[in-house]
PDB file of C-alpha atoms in Angstrom:
ATOM      1  CA  MET A   2     -14.780  -1.687 -22.932  1.00 58.00           C
ATOM      2  CA  PRO A   3     -16.905  -4.348 -21.197  1.00 70.00           C
ATOM      3  CA  LYS A   4     -20.234  -3.293 -19.772  1.00 82.00           C
ATOM      4  CA  LEU A   5     -20.318  -2.684 -16.041  1.00 84.00           C
ATOM      5  CA  LYS A   6     -22.241  -5.220 -13.991  1.00 89.00           C
ATOM      6  CA  ILE A   7     -24.262  -3.504 -11.300  1.00 89.00           C
ATOM      7  CA  ALA A   8     -25.997  -4.856  -8.231  1.00 88.00           C
ATOM      8  CA  LEU A   9     -28.761  -2.396  -7.410  1.00 89.00           C
ATOM      9  CA  ILE A  10     -29.910  -2.230  -3.800  1.00 88.00           C
ATOM     10  CA  ASP A  11     -32.747   0.123  -2.947  1.00 88.00           C
ATOM     11  CA  ASP A  12     -35.078   0.775  -0.048  1.00 86.00           C
ATOM     12  CA  ASN A  13     -38.048   1.322  -2.381  1.00 86.00           C
ATOM     13  CA  ALA A  14     -39.226  -1.552  -4.624  1.00 87.00           C
ATOM     14  CA  GLU A  15     -41.075   0.625  -7.159  1.00 90.00           C
ATOM     15  CA  ARG A  16     -38.146   3.016  -7.570  1.00 89.00           C
ATOM     16  CA  ALA A  17     -35.689   0.082  -7.828  1.00 89.00           C
ATOM     17  CA  GLU A  18     -37.648  -1.353 -10.741  1.00 91.00           C
ATOM     18  CA  PHE A  19     -37.681   2.032 -12.500  1.00 89.00           C
ATOM     19  CA  ILE A  20     -33.915   2.502 -11.953  1.00 89.00           C
ATOM     20  CA  GLN A  21     -33.209  -1.026 -13.155  1.00 90.00           C
ATOM     21  CA  ASP A  22     -35.127  -0.366 -16.394  1.00 89.00           C
ATOM     22  CA  SER A  23     -33.288   2.933 -16.858  1.00 87.00           C
ATOM     23  CA  LEU A  24     -29.884   1.345 -16.285  1.00 87.00           C
ATOM     24  CA  THR A  25     -30.637  -1.477 -18.699  1.00 87.00           C
ATOM     25  CA  ALA A  26     -31.765   1.055 -21.317  1.00 86.00           C
ATOM     26  CA  HIS A  27     -28.381   2.798 -20.932  1.00 85.00           C
ATOM     27  CA  ASP A  28     -26.395  -0.409 -21.573  1.00 83.00           C
ATOM     28  CA  PHE A  29     -25.588  -1.375 -18.009  1.00 87.00           C
ATOM     29  CA  ILE A  30     -25.956  -4.972 -16.913  1.00 89.00           C
ATOM     30  CA  VAL A  31     -28.009  -5.212 -13.723  1.00 90.00           C
ATOM     31  CA  VAL A  32     -27.050  -8.562 -12.214  1.00 90.00           C
ATOM     32  CA  ALA A  33     -29.279  -8.098  -9.167  1.00 86.00           C
ATOM     33  CA  CYS A  34     -32.038  -5.776  -8.075  1.00 86.00           C
ATOM     34  CA  LEU A  35     -32.506  -6.173  -4.346  1.00 84.00           C
ATOM     35  CA  ILE A  36     -34.668  -4.465  -1.779  1.00 84.00           C
ATOM     36  CA  ILE A  37     -32.905  -3.730   1.502  1.00 80.00           C
ATOM     37  CA  HIS A  38     -35.526  -5.571   3.564  1.00 74.00           C
ATOM     38  CA  ASP A  39     -34.862  -8.784   1.550  1.00 68.00           C
ATOM     39  CA  LEU A  40     -31.049  -8.755   1.764  1.00 64.00           C
ATOM     40  CA  SER A  41     -30.811 -11.424   4.445  1.00 58.00           C
ATOM     41  CA  MET A  42     -32.617 -13.902   2.191  1.00 44.00           C
ATOM     42  CA  THR A  43     -30.198 -13.457  -0.693  1.00 50.00           C
ATOM     43  CA  HIS A  44     -27.055 -15.499  -1.261  1.00 51.00           C
ATOM     44  CA  VAL A  45     -24.772 -12.501  -1.484  1.00 54.00           C
ATOM     45  CA  LYS A  46     -21.559 -14.456  -1.999  1.00 56.00           C
ATOM     46  CA  ASN A  47     -22.660 -15.537  -5.494  1.00 68.00           C
ATOM     47  CA  LEU A  48     -23.201 -11.996  -6.688  1.00 72.00           C
ATOM     48  CA  GLN A  49     -21.126 -11.416  -9.835  1.00 83.00           C
ATOM     49  CA  ALA A  50     -21.045  -7.621  -9.962  1.00 86.00           C
ATOM     50  CA  ASP A  51     -18.414  -4.963 -10.575  1.00 88.00           C
ATOM     51  CA  VAL A  52     -20.041  -2.412  -8.300  1.00 89.00           C
ATOM     52  CA  ILE A  53     -22.862  -2.017  -5.781  1.00 88.00           C
ATOM     53  CA  LEU A  54     -25.259   0.822  -6.380  1.00 89.00           C
ATOM     54  CA  LEU A  55     -27.083   1.686  -3.156  1.00 89.00           C
ATOM     55  CA  ASN A  56     -30.055   4.005  -3.442  1.00 88.00           C
ATOM     56  CA  MET A  57     -31.491   5.023  -0.096  1.00 87.00           C
ATOM     57  CA  ASP A  58     -33.759   7.796   1.101  1.00 83.00           C
ATOM     58  CA  HIS A  59     -32.388   7.605   4.637  1.00 81.00           C
ATOM     59  CA  PRO A  60     -28.946   5.963   4.748  1.00 81.00           C
ATOM     60  CA  HIS A  61     -28.327   3.904   7.888  1.00 78.00           C
ATOM     61  CA  ARG A  62     -24.772   3.022   8.841  1.00 80.00           C
ATOM     62  CA  ASP A  63     -25.568  -0.570   9.850  1.00 81.00           C
ATOM     63  CA  ILE A  64     -27.218  -1.314   6.482  1.00 79.00           C
ATOM     64  CA  ILE A  65     -24.316   0.270   4.609  1.00 82.00           C
ATOM     65  CA  GLU A  66     -21.734  -1.623   6.662  1.00 83.00           C
ATOM     66  CA  SER A  67     -23.615  -4.848   6.048  1.00 80.00           C
ATOM     67  CA  CYS A  68     -23.599  -4.300   2.278  1.00 78.00           C
ATOM     68  CA  VAL A  69     -19.951  -3.244   2.199  1.00 79.00           C
ATOM     69  CA  SER A  70     -18.739  -6.188   4.286  1.00 79.00           C
ATOM     70  CA  GLN A  71     -20.912  -8.836   2.601  1.00 78.00           C
ATOM     71  CA  TYR A  72     -20.134  -7.875  -0.963  1.00 78.00           C
ATOM     72  CA  GLU A  73     -16.576  -6.484  -0.733  1.00 82.00           C
ATOM     73  CA  LEU A  74     -17.174  -4.440  -3.862  1.00 87.00           C
ATOM     74  CA  PRO A  75     -17.005  -0.727  -4.645  1.00 90.00           C
ATOM     75  CA  THR A  76     -20.190   0.748  -3.203  1.00 89.00           C
ATOM     76  CA  VAL A  77     -21.752   3.925  -4.558  1.00 90.00           C
ATOM     77  CA  LEU A  78     -24.513   5.473  -2.462  1.00 89.00           C
ATOM     78  CA  PHE A  79     -27.108   7.713  -4.087  1.00 89.00           C
ATOM     79  CA  THR A  80     -29.346   9.700  -1.754  1.00 89.00           C
ATOM     80  CA  GLN A  81     -31.009  13.054  -1.320  1.00 86.00           C
ATOM     81  CA  ASN A  82     -29.666  13.280   2.243  1.00 86.00           C
ATOM     82  CA  SER A  83     -26.911  15.908   2.470  1.00 86.00           C
ATOM     83  CA  ASN A  84     -26.548  15.877   6.259  1.00 87.00           C
ATOM     84  CA  LYS A  85     -22.811  16.094   7.136  1.00 90.00           C
ATOM     85  CA  ASP A  86     -23.064  13.497   9.920  1.00 89.00           C
ATOM     86  CA  THR A  87     -24.855  11.060   7.602  1.00 87.00           C
ATOM     87  CA  ILE A  88     -22.199  11.548   4.922  1.00 88.00           C
ATOM     88  CA  LYS A  89     -19.381  11.003   7.440  1.00 89.00           C
ATOM     89  CA  SER A  90     -21.111   7.936   8.844  1.00 88.00           C
ATOM     90  CA  ALA A  91     -21.593   6.448   5.355  1.00 88.00           C
ATOM     91  CA  ILE A  92     -17.967   7.037   4.405  1.00 88.00           C
ATOM     92  CA  ASP A  93     -16.794   5.556   7.718  1.00 88.00           C
ATOM     93  CA  ALA A  94     -18.998   2.533   6.963  1.00 87.00           C
ATOM     94  CA  GLY A  95     -17.058   1.956   3.731  1.00 86.00           C
ATOM     95  CA  VAL A  96     -18.980   3.686   0.955  1.00 89.00           C
ATOM     96  CA  THR A  97     -16.683   4.386  -1.981  1.00 90.00           C
ATOM     97  CA  ALA A  98     -18.719   7.349  -3.240  1.00 89.00           C
ATOM     98  CA  TYR A  99     -21.571   9.342  -1.696  1.00 89.00           C
ATOM     99  CA  ILE A 100     -23.659  11.119  -4.339  1.00 88.00           C
ATOM    100  CA  VAL A 101     -26.299  13.628  -3.231  1.00 88.00           C
ATOM    101  CA  ASP A 102     -28.360  13.620  -6.395  1.00 78.00           C
ATOM    102  CA  GLY A 103     -30.611  11.412  -8.409  1.00 75.00           C
ATOM    103  CA  ILE A 104     -29.160   8.658 -10.545  1.00 79.00           C
ATOM    104  CA  ASP A 105     -28.382  10.037 -13.991  1.00 77.00           C
ATOM    105  CA  PRO A 106     -27.475   7.030 -16.173  1.00 75.00           C
ATOM    106  CA  SER A 107     -25.605   9.252 -18.645  1.00 78.00           C
ATOM    107  CA  LYS A 108     -23.115  10.252 -15.888  1.00 81.00           C
ATOM    108  CA  LEU A 109     -23.134   6.933 -14.088  1.00 82.00           C
ATOM    109  CA  ASN A 110     -20.360   5.233 -16.049  1.00 81.00           C
ATOM    110  CA  SER A 111     -17.802   7.861 -15.011  1.00 85.00           C
ATOM    111  CA  ILE A 112     -18.946   7.745 -11.391  1.00 87.00           C
ATOM    112  CA  MET A 113     -18.698   3.949 -11.355  1.00 85.00           C
ATOM    113  CA  GLU A 114     -15.265   3.843 -12.999  1.00 87.00           C
ATOM    114  CA  ILE A 115     -13.881   6.402 -10.524  1.00 89.00           C
ATOM    115  CA  SER A 116     -15.414   4.461  -7.627  1.00 89.00           C
ATOM    116  CA  ILE A 117     -13.901   1.196  -8.833  1.00 89.00           C
ATOM    117  CA  GLU A 118     -10.446   2.801  -9.055  1.00 91.00           C
ATOM    118  CA  GLN A 119     -10.838   4.391  -5.604  1.00 91.00           C
ATOM    119  CA  PHE A 120     -11.881   1.022  -4.198  1.00 91.00           C
ATOM    120  CA  ARG A 121      -8.845  -0.716  -5.742  1.00 92.00           C
ATOM    121  CA  LYS A 122      -6.524   1.969  -4.417  1.00 94.00           C
ATOM    122  CA  HIS A 123      -8.031   1.696  -0.924  1.00 91.00           C
ATOM    123  CA  LYS A 124      -7.765  -2.131  -0.991  1.00 91.00           C
ATOM    124  CA  LYS A 125      -4.119  -1.898  -2.039  1.00 95.00           C
ATOM    125  CA  LEU A 126      -3.373   0.514   0.801  1.00 95.00           C
ATOM    126  CA  LEU A 127      -5.063  -1.821   3.292  1.00 92.00           C
ATOM    127  CA  ASN A 128      -3.107  -4.807   1.932  1.00 95.00           C
ATOM    128  CA  ASP A 129       0.156  -2.849   2.092  1.00 96.00           C
ATOM    129  CA  LEU A 130      -0.617  -1.810   5.676  1.00 96.00           C
ATOM    130  CA  LYS A 131      -1.362  -5.405   6.699  1.00 96.00           C
ATOM    131  CA  GLU A 132       1.828  -6.633   5.040  1.00 96.00           C
ATOM    132  CA  THR A 133       3.862  -3.997   6.877  1.00 96.00           C
ATOM    133  CA  GLN A 134       2.201  -4.838  10.194  1.00 97.00           C
ATOM    134  CA  ASP A 135       2.905  -8.545   9.618  1.00 95.00           C
ATOM    135  CA  LYS A 136       6.564  -7.823   8.848  1.00 96.00           C
ATOM    136  CA  LEU A 137       6.891  -5.723  11.998  1.00 96.00           C
ATOM    137  CA  ALA A 138       5.268  -8.473  14.081  1.00 96.00           C
ATOM    138  CA  ASP A 139       7.635 -11.041  12.531  1.00 96.00           C
ATOM    139  CA  ARG A 140      10.643  -8.824  13.265  1.00 96.00           C
ATOM    140  CA  ARG A 141       9.534  -8.346  16.882  1.00 97.00           C
ATOM    141  CA  ASP A 142       8.968 -12.099  17.386  1.00 96.00           C
ATOM    142  CA  ILE A 143      12.270 -13.007  15.718  1.00 96.00           C
ATOM    143  CA  ASP A 144      14.115 -10.606  18.023  1.00 96.00           C
ATOM    144  CA  LYS A 145      12.379 -12.099  21.087  1.00 96.00           C
ATOM    145  CA  ALA A 146      13.162 -15.649  19.928  1.00 96.00           C
ATOM    146  CA  LYS A 147      16.815 -14.763  19.309  1.00 96.00           C
ATOM    147  CA  SER A 148      17.026 -13.265  22.792  1.00 95.00           C
ATOM    148  CA  LEU A 149      15.532 -16.430  24.256  1.00 94.00           C
ATOM    149  CA  LEU A 150      18.032 -18.642  22.413  1.00 94.00           C
ATOM    150  CA  ILE A 151      20.913 -16.400  23.460  1.00 95.00           C
ATOM    151  CA  GLN A 152      19.766 -16.597  27.089  1.00 93.00           C
ATOM    152  CA  LEU A 153      19.143 -20.367  27.078  1.00 91.00           C
ATOM    153  CA  HIS A 154      22.164 -21.532  25.083  1.00 91.00           C
ATOM    154  CA  SER A 155      24.748 -18.777  25.599  1.00 92.00           C
ATOM    155  CA  MET A 156      25.121 -18.260  21.858  1.00 93.00           C
ATOM    156  CA  SER A 157      25.781 -15.174  19.779  1.00 94.00           C
ATOM    157  CA  GLU A 158      23.018 -13.276  18.003  1.00 94.00           C
ATOM    158  CA  GLU A 159      24.263 -14.596  14.647  1.00 95.00           C
ATOM    159  CA  GLN A 160      24.188 -18.187  15.913  1.00 95.00           C
ATOM    160  CA  ALA A 161      20.673 -17.721  17.320  1.00 95.00           C
ATOM    161  CA  PHE A 162      19.478 -16.307  14.004  1.00 95.00           C
ATOM    162  CA  ALA A 163      21.141 -19.144  12.056  1.00 96.00           C
ATOM    163  CA  LEU A 164      19.485 -21.738  14.318  1.00 95.00           C
ATOM    164  CA  LEU A 165      16.059 -20.103  13.868  1.00 95.00           C
ATOM    165  CA  ARG A 166      16.539 -19.922  10.104  1.00 96.00           C
ATOM    166  CA  LYS A 167      17.700 -23.552   9.863  1.00 96.00           C
ATOM    167  CA  ASN A 168      14.664 -24.778  11.820  1.00 95.00           C
ATOM    168  CA  ALA A 169      12.276 -22.617   9.816  1.00 95.00           C
ATOM    169  CA  MET A 170      13.666 -24.025   6.589  1.00 95.00           C
ATOM    170  CA  SER A 171      13.514 -27.621   7.796  1.00 95.00           C
ATOM    171  CA  HIS A 172       9.864 -27.171   8.853  1.00 95.00           C
ATOM    172  CA  ARG A 173       9.110 -25.182   5.667  1.00 96.00           C
ATOM    173  CA  ILE A 174       7.651 -22.238   7.528  1.00 96.00           C
ATOM    174  CA  THR A 175       8.548 -18.571   7.710  1.00 94.00           C
ATOM    175  CA  LEU A 176      11.129 -17.280  10.121  1.00 95.00           C
ATOM    176  CA  GLY A 177       8.398 -15.314  11.929  1.00 95.00           C
ATOM    177  CA  GLU A 178       6.268 -18.445  12.354  1.00 96.00           C
ATOM    178  CA  MET A 179       9.267 -20.396  13.678  1.00 95.00           C
ATOM    179  CA  ALA A 180       9.952 -17.618  16.173  1.00 96.00           C
ATOM    180  CA  ARG A 181       6.296 -17.686  17.333  1.00 96.00           C
ATOM    181  CA  ARG A 182       6.443 -21.468  17.766  1.00 95.00           C
ATOM    182  CA  LEU A 183       9.562 -21.167  19.893  1.00 95.00           C
ATOM    183  CA  LEU A 184       8.027 -18.401  22.002  1.00 95.00           C
ATOM    184  CA  ASP A 185       4.815 -20.422  22.445  1.00 94.00           C
ATOM    185  CA  ALA A 186       6.820 -23.486  23.498  1.00 93.00           C
ATOM    186  CA  GLN A 187       8.756 -21.383  25.994  1.00 92.00           C
ATOM    187  CA  LYS A 188       5.490 -20.072  27.480  1.00 91.00           C
ATOM    188  CA  LEU A 189       4.164 -23.628  27.737  1.00 90.00           C
ATOM    189  CA  LEU A 190       7.316 -24.903  29.415  1.00 89.00           C
ATOM    190  CA  SER A 191       7.403 -22.022  31.888  1.00 85.00           C
ATOM    191  CA  GLY A 192       3.737 -22.602  32.783  1.00 80.00           C
ATOM    192  CA  GLU A 193       2.400 -19.268  31.483  1.00 68.00           C
TER     193      GLU A 193
END
């Protein structure tokens, strides 16, 4: 099994260095060791990590959200803060795992693997949701475009659908996109 590549982000420079040494001693690859105050100066897009390990004394939602959105990686937060509101806020911000304990490198591999799988599962659910929403939007727009064609050209629903499909194919776009173009053109022509 390949070694996990970890980006360590801490709010304490001395502790971060100690944790980095401990992780390296336990066969983890630490690709970055960053201090929260220096995050804006780092080119985060080039970070080649499998997981983000956040270690914070006092987790702040805005910092967590920033890390989660910039890196788009599984994010494990280690803290001593067990406040229910803080935990809820961190999870709402996108943390994959919230661990109220010190970092124990001997248990870390399991925690990271579970977090990576949870992150993948969550991403898949979000992608599936977006795909479903897009299909529903396409269906709605296709129905509106068919209604418009039926109204304008006194054609049947099947003829309207065939005309939409033919034009979509000739323009090499999806049926939903063709429907949106027709609806946009109709709005333009009616002065909306």
